């Protein structure tokens, strides 16, 4: 009887093998998988006949009512998220996966696609799918997501990614992460997003040049890890590429207006060979205005010794030129099971010049006369960064060690000149210049150790040191500054039911020496950050955070070089500046839904001793200088929302609103200011076409005692993709507008009223040509595809 039952079971399993082989006759992936499936399943059948056989590589797909899911495409991934094959579930929902499979992605037309993690040690994994009609608009709009506390890991489906012009723009598939067409990036309504590639510092230019086929997953940290938190970042986005890649890709991106020259362009090449990855990335930004359509005006009003002084300079024309070029060469050596080493050498040059012609009136000469305002700056920089990551023990069972060493050198020069030509005078009646150069060198080293996961939580430790040397030189004065920052911290992370706790505590020593006053500062201060998250449901997250840190003045702020501004108004720095502390408290709520994502938050900032410009009356003139304030506080709020009317990112509407109330206090006067910002955009991403429109409301920004009314700005753009990795398009800035206006002024309480206005008329109807092209070479371009449907005839043969 046992032999008869065993034989029947074997015949039934062989029938399943025949069905699977027929399925794979209609795929383009691997015709040998069917034979291997037969061998494995036959072995399982014989196991029922002759004894126990290990059967770890079987998965069973079923719906919520235990109905088997037939003809589902299952893509298998190893521990590094590399695809290792594809199979199809049989009439009983059974599939055989390869031994190295750790994750499987199941996809079927009638069910919601999902990524599953296989259970270690189980003979069979039963995986349950939700019908498309049963899903409650839950998580990731077509992306698969796994939750790891403050880090969420997403796999962006390849079909969704191809609707975007590059990898960077495809990050819009991730809830609460918004990338605007101008490459601004926000997460949960806030900027300050750090970009990483495989855990290593990266840039927008590098991310947008990646090949879409190389992307394994995207990890998003809602709270930046401590090493980036101390640098001021709010969140981190880490793009993970597949391991063991071969071949490479080249990319070019052009976003250029031909007249006037105004653009942002880049080119990159990547090549993978065995465990090595080589890269070269070049970027260029340029802006060359039209003199008659580029106007800079300045207005100055103040009182000294009972006399009212004013100087109003109305712009006539401006010649402005800006160019920056950067090149980064990179090499990475990686063994996914052991270590990663990366080295990058980068260099850049920036040149910026302005030549303004203005019409002037003043209290001493109300008859209009001409003035010329000159400004020229240049910067050359070079940096070498080294990153090393080592897994300690098999599978990092003893922890993870990370080290980073960065060397940086920069040289900058500054020249400003001002000439006034009163009526009837050929030579300038006023000819003032200011010229200086700064040399800057810096070395930063950090070592981190991440302990293996414990029942009581996760711990990591870091020690870092940063040494910077600056030298400020002008014709007769030379000033130097040395700043050494030594710090250490520990981070604790753990779950408590629906609560997640992340705490960072450490100490930092800051040693500063400036030759300008032979002054030294040697202070220890704590570095603290605490974040608490509460997840009442999968769609909702509430959080509260507090941070404390310290900042030191820069060498330029310590300089005592006198710069002439007006008859009785002089500017110079302050060698007596001290470091100041920053205290930040934030409360936030986030909601994710198929049709709607939104974030709302409030924050309170208290920075006693904040460094800010200040005006004060001296014996011979009014002085504009820099001081440590008595009080600097801000209460702020922000709200961001993404609406998806179709329930997907094919059409999205994004809006972001932020505001704040600020109070500052100096020894001479107090002031109150506010800021308000609003941005909105909408985009449509189809298979061949993409369209977007953006609008910025003319709000206000307060920084220190300066108020910057934001310009009203809008633009539209459209792309056409004749091929997936080739896009051509146009964008128009300020269509049907008259130009772009920007301004800056002091608060009303200031004894000196300064106002600057810039009107850039060539921005109206500015047309930019856009081109994106990404080509791969030396790669296997085949991907598993479902080339059949679930219909069948009476013989059970599947048809295309």
XYZ file of C-alpha atoms in Angstrom, residues 55-417:
363
model
C 13.062 20.394 1.097
C 14.007 24.002 1.898
C 13.531 25.320 -1.623
C 9.777 25.071 -2.078
C 7.293 27.927 -1.767
C 3.509 27.722 -1.980
C 1.500 30.737 -3.109
C -2.080 31.100 -1.956
C -4.720 33.774 -1.589
C -6.276 34.812 1.698
C -8.955 32.107 1.314
C -6.251 29.414 0.778
C -6.936 29.280 -2.979
C -3.693 28.334 -4.821
C -2.259 31.099 -7.004
C -1.382 29.605 -10.379
C 0.917 31.127 -13.045
C 2.460 33.744 -10.788
C 5.912 34.914 -11.856
C 8.382 34.514 -8.993
C 11.716 36.310 -9.258
C 14.359 35.008 -6.849
C 16.986 37.162 -5.126
C 20.022 36.165 -3.098
C 21.211 37.806 0.141
C 22.663 40.732 -1.853
C 19.322 41.279 -3.644
C 20.755 40.065 -6.962
C 18.324 38.222 -9.216
C 19.236 34.519 -9.421
C 16.407 33.219 -11.554
C 12.683 33.169 -12.238
C 10.037 30.445 -11.902
C 6.278 30.135 -12.300
C 3.834 28.685 -9.765
C 1.963 25.542 -10.818
C -1.754 24.757 -10.556
C -1.292 24.105 -6.832
C 0.643 27.331 -6.270
C 3.892 25.385 -5.813
C 7.248 26.737 -7.022
C 10.804 25.555 -6.596
C 13.425 28.188 -5.841
C 17.212 27.980 -5.934
C 19.125 27.163 -2.716
C 20.725 30.605 -2.539
C 17.369 32.399 -2.661
C 16.684 34.606 0.354
C 13.902 36.763 -1.088
C 11.217 36.146 -3.698
C 9.090 38.696 -5.514
C 5.682 37.323 -6.544
C 3.691 39.003 -9.308
C 0.327 38.134 -10.833
C -2.202 40.199 -12.760
C -4.994 39.512 -10.240
C -2.970 40.008 -7.082
C -0.931 42.714 -5.415
C 2.814 42.143 -6.062
C 4.841 41.546 -2.934
C 8.383 40.862 -1.790
C 8.751 37.974 0.680
C 11.671 37.015 2.902
C 12.115 33.239 3.055
C 12.145 31.681 6.511
C 15.398 30.008 7.518
C 15.124 26.362 8.486
C 11.571 25.826 7.222
C 10.924 23.018 4.750
C 8.217 24.962 2.945
C 7.216 28.628 2.987
C 3.557 29.449 2.437
C 3.259 32.906 0.930
C -0.085 34.656 0.860
C -1.051 37.289 -1.698
C -3.859 39.807 -1.534
C -6.243 40.144 -4.424
C -6.092 43.528 -6.111
C -9.724 44.096 -5.142
C -9.011 43.377 -1.457
C -6.064 45.690 -0.865
C -6.817 48.695 1.355
C -4.638 51.246 -0.443
C -1.856 50.511 1.957
C 1.791 50.951 1.398
C 3.922 51.748 -1.529
C 1.975 52.418 -4.719
C 3.478 49.543 -6.666
C 6.804 49.511 -4.861
C 7.607 46.730 -2.433
C 8.709 47.829 1.008
C 10.196 46.176 4.061
C 10.098 47.912 7.418
C 13.167 48.212 9.648
C 12.219 50.894 12.143
C 13.660 54.242 11.092
C 14.910 52.631 7.865
C 12.489 51.503 5.182
C 13.762 49.453 2.266
C 12.009 49.807 -1.093
C 12.294 47.942 -4.370
C 11.017 50.174 -7.161
C 9.380 47.928 -9.787
C 11.229 48.053 -13.084
C 8.028 48.892 -14.997
C 7.539 51.953 -12.787
C 11.151 53.061 -13.033
C 11.131 53.151 -16.830
C 8.563 55.980 -16.799
C 11.223 58.369 -15.452
C 14.096 59.984 -17.301
C 16.693 58.781 -14.751
C 17.165 56.913 -11.478
C 17.117 60.091 -9.393
C 13.685 61.158 -10.651
C 12.349 57.617 -10.106
C 12.759 58.153 -6.341
C 9.341 59.836 -6.593
C 7.920 56.306 -6.373
C 8.784 56.261 -2.663
C 6.084 57.640 -0.337
C 6.773 61.071 1.177
C 9.930 61.418 -0.944
C 9.609 64.127 -3.604
C 12.132 65.015 -6.300
C 11.180 68.114 -8.271
C 12.186 68.572 -11.926
C 14.820 71.127 -10.817
C 16.378 68.312 -8.684
C 15.257 69.714 -5.317
C 14.608 66.786 -2.983
C 12.375 66.662 0.098
C 11.537 63.862 2.491
C 8.492 64.254 4.715
C 8.331 67.902 3.665
C 11.871 68.815 4.751
C 15.080 69.349 2.838
C 18.481 68.345 4.162
C 18.433 64.927 2.448
C 21.794 63.154 2.284
C 22.371 60.949 -0.776
C 24.436 57.767 -0.541
C 25.386 55.133 -3.096
C 26.029 51.746 -1.474
C 26.524 53.509 1.844
C 29.090 55.958 0.441
C 28.662 59.719 0.015
C 27.226 60.514 -3.397
C 25.698 63.365 -5.395
C 22.672 64.085 -7.553
C 24.878 63.968 -10.643
C 26.114 60.471 -9.806
C 22.698 59.076 -8.899
C 20.977 60.362 -12.030
C 23.718 58.765 -14.183
C 23.157 55.233 -12.839
C 21.729 52.466 -15.008
C 18.189 51.559 -13.944
C 18.976 47.869 -14.385
C 21.750 48.153 -11.783
C 19.452 49.242 -8.935
C 18.671 46.625 -6.320
C 16.814 48.645 -3.684
C 16.536 52.048 -2.022
C 16.866 52.467 1.734
C 15.353 55.583 3.307
C 16.275 56.682 6.830
C 13.605 58.979 8.264
C 16.176 60.010 10.897
C 19.701 60.477 9.605
C 22.266 58.121 11.181
C 24.332 59.909 13.795
C 27.349 60.451 11.527
C 25.174 62.530 9.178
C 22.960 64.006 11.862
C 25.932 65.900 13.320
C 26.452 67.423 9.849
C 22.931 68.846 9.863
C 21.115 66.334 7.638
C 17.505 65.426 8.424
C 17.242 62.157 6.486
C 19.295 59.815 4.308
C 18.538 58.071 1.011
C 20.876 55.172 0.213
C 20.692 53.682 -3.311
C 21.931 50.079 -3.335
C 23.178 48.575 -6.601
C 23.309 44.882 -7.419
C 26.499 43.057 -6.540
C 28.663 41.155 -9.033
C 27.762 43.514 -11.866
C 29.565 43.216 -15.170
C 30.087 45.757 -17.916
C 29.207 49.389 -17.541
C 27.177 52.348 -18.705
C 27.711 55.892 -19.909
C 25.362 58.784 -19.321
C 24.994 62.323 -20.568
C 22.555 64.947 -19.302
C 22.037 68.334 -20.948
C 19.796 71.056 -19.563
C 20.931 74.143 -21.426
C 19.498 77.424 -22.683
C 21.455 78.513 -25.784
C 20.730 82.249 -25.370
C 21.498 83.476 -22.899
C 23.795 80.678 -21.780
C 22.208 79.195 -18.679
C 22.362 75.527 -17.845
C 23.251 72.500 -15.782
C 25.013 69.645 -17.616
C 26.795 66.443 -16.703
C 28.412 63.315 -18.125
C 29.435 60.089 -16.424
C 30.830 56.645 -17.138
C 30.811 53.553 -14.920
C 32.514 50.226 -15.493
C 32.314 47.044 -13.435
C 34.982 44.353 -13.613
C 34.776 41.404 -11.246
C 34.762 43.022 -7.771
C 35.896 46.447 -8.988
C 33.878 49.466 -10.045
C 35.369 52.473 -11.823
C 33.647 55.811 -12.311
C 34.272 59.235 -13.823
C 31.734 62.033 -13.349
C 31.852 65.549 -14.801
C 29.410 68.382 -14.143
C 29.083 71.965 -15.335
C 26.872 74.872 -14.327
C 26.854 78.129 -16.268
C 25.005 81.424 -16.267
C 25.818 84.351 -18.560
C 23.261 87.112 -18.390
C 22.222 89.752 -20.918
C 23.454 93.187 -19.660
C 20.327 95.143 -20.571
C 18.064 92.512 -18.954
C 20.045 91.970 -15.769
C 19.667 94.823 -13.276
C 20.999 95.202 -9.705
C 19.786 98.052 -7.456
C 20.834 99.022 -3.896
C 19.216 101.374 -1.397
C 20.793 102.571 1.849
C 19.290 104.786 4.594
C 20.677 105.527 8.080
C 21.255 108.348 10.541
C 24.508 109.390 12.255
C 25.009 112.349 14.633
C 21.576 113.708 13.743
C 22.333 113.725 9.989
C 20.307 111.520 7.635
C 22.434 109.735 5.076
C 21.113 107.915 2.076
C 22.451 106.480 -1.141
C 20.081 105.085 -3.728
C 21.650 103.218 -6.632
C 19.199 102.337 -9.384
C 20.459 99.613 -11.714
C 20.933 100.312 -15.408
C 22.631 97.147 -16.647
C 24.749 94.318 -15.336
C 27.288 91.948 -16.881
C 27.240 88.726 -14.882
C 29.113 85.505 -15.591
C 29.133 82.310 -13.552
C 30.842 78.998 -14.364
C 31.630 75.997 -12.217
C 33.218 72.729 -13.360
C 33.728 69.589 -11.271
C 35.355 66.230 -12.018
C 35.280 63.160 -9.761
C 37.231 59.947 -10.381
C 36.232 56.954 -8.290
C 37.238 53.362 -7.635
C 35.444 50.792 -5.472
C 36.537 47.265 -4.550
C 33.874 45.132 -2.909
C 33.310 41.652 -1.571
C 29.644 41.630 -0.460
C 30.346 39.031 2.203
C 33.456 40.695 3.622
C 34.472 44.280 2.823
C 34.048 47.411 0.698
C 36.712 49.990 -0.117
C 36.088 53.182 -2.047
C 38.355 56.066 -3.012
C 37.292 59.263 -4.786
C 39.428 62.095 -6.110
C 37.488 65.223 -6.970
C 38.402 68.704 -8.106
C 36.515 71.796 -9.126
C 36.799 75.390 -10.299
C 34.274 78.186 -9.814
C 34.404 81.643 -11.368
C 31.854 84.370 -10.618
C 31.971 87.992 -11.741
C 29.605 90.970 -11.813
C 29.976 94.410 -13.372
C 27.067 96.694 -12.483
C 26.342 100.115 -13.937
C 24.039 102.145 -11.657
C 22.507 105.608 -11.423
C 23.116 107.196 -8.001
C 21.568 109.905 -5.845
C 22.658 110.734 -2.292
C 22.226 113.329 0.445
C 25.444 115.034 -0.657
C 24.594 115.051 -4.363
C 20.898 114.745 -5.277
C 21.763 115.204 -8.980
C 21.890 111.721 -10.555
C 25.354 110.470 -11.464
C 26.876 107.124 -12.512
C 28.579 104.453 -10.422
C 30.172 101.129 -11.258
C 30.154 98.207 -8.867
C 32.596 95.354 -9.516
C 32.732 91.920 -7.872
C 34.903 88.936 -8.768
C 35.384 85.675 -6.873
C 37.129 82.440 -7.787
C 37.578 79.129 -5.986
C 39.665 76.052 -6.766
C 39.274 72.952 -4.647
C 40.487 69.367 -4.523
C 39.460 66.531 -2.220
C 40.469 62.919 -1.652
C 38.060 60.675 0.249
C 38.625 57.100 1.413
C 35.894 54.812 2.712
C 36.376 51.323 4.160
C 33.735 48.941 5.499
C 34.532 45.536 7.013
C 32.081 42.846 8.133
C 33.428 41.150 11.232
C 32.697 37.448 11.199
C 30.454 35.507 8.853
C 27.318 37.464 8.160
C 28.615 40.317 10.384
C 27.963 38.191 13.452
C 30.691 40.132 15.287
C 29.599 43.525 14.034
C 30.570 45.991 11.337
C 33.535 48.375 11.190
C 33.452 51.547 9.062
C 36.169 54.149 8.591
C 36.372 57.283 6.490
C 39.246 59.665 5.769
C 38.814 62.885 3.780
C 41.520 65.374 2.774
C 40.447 68.728 1.356
C 42.243 71.798 0.008
C 40.713 74.989 -1.383
C 41.985 78.365 -2.556
C 39.664 81.304 -3.036
C 40.128 84.943 -3.990
C 37.827 87.914 -3.604
C 37.884 91.338 -5.250
C 35.322 94.126 -4.992
C 35.539 97.636 -6.340
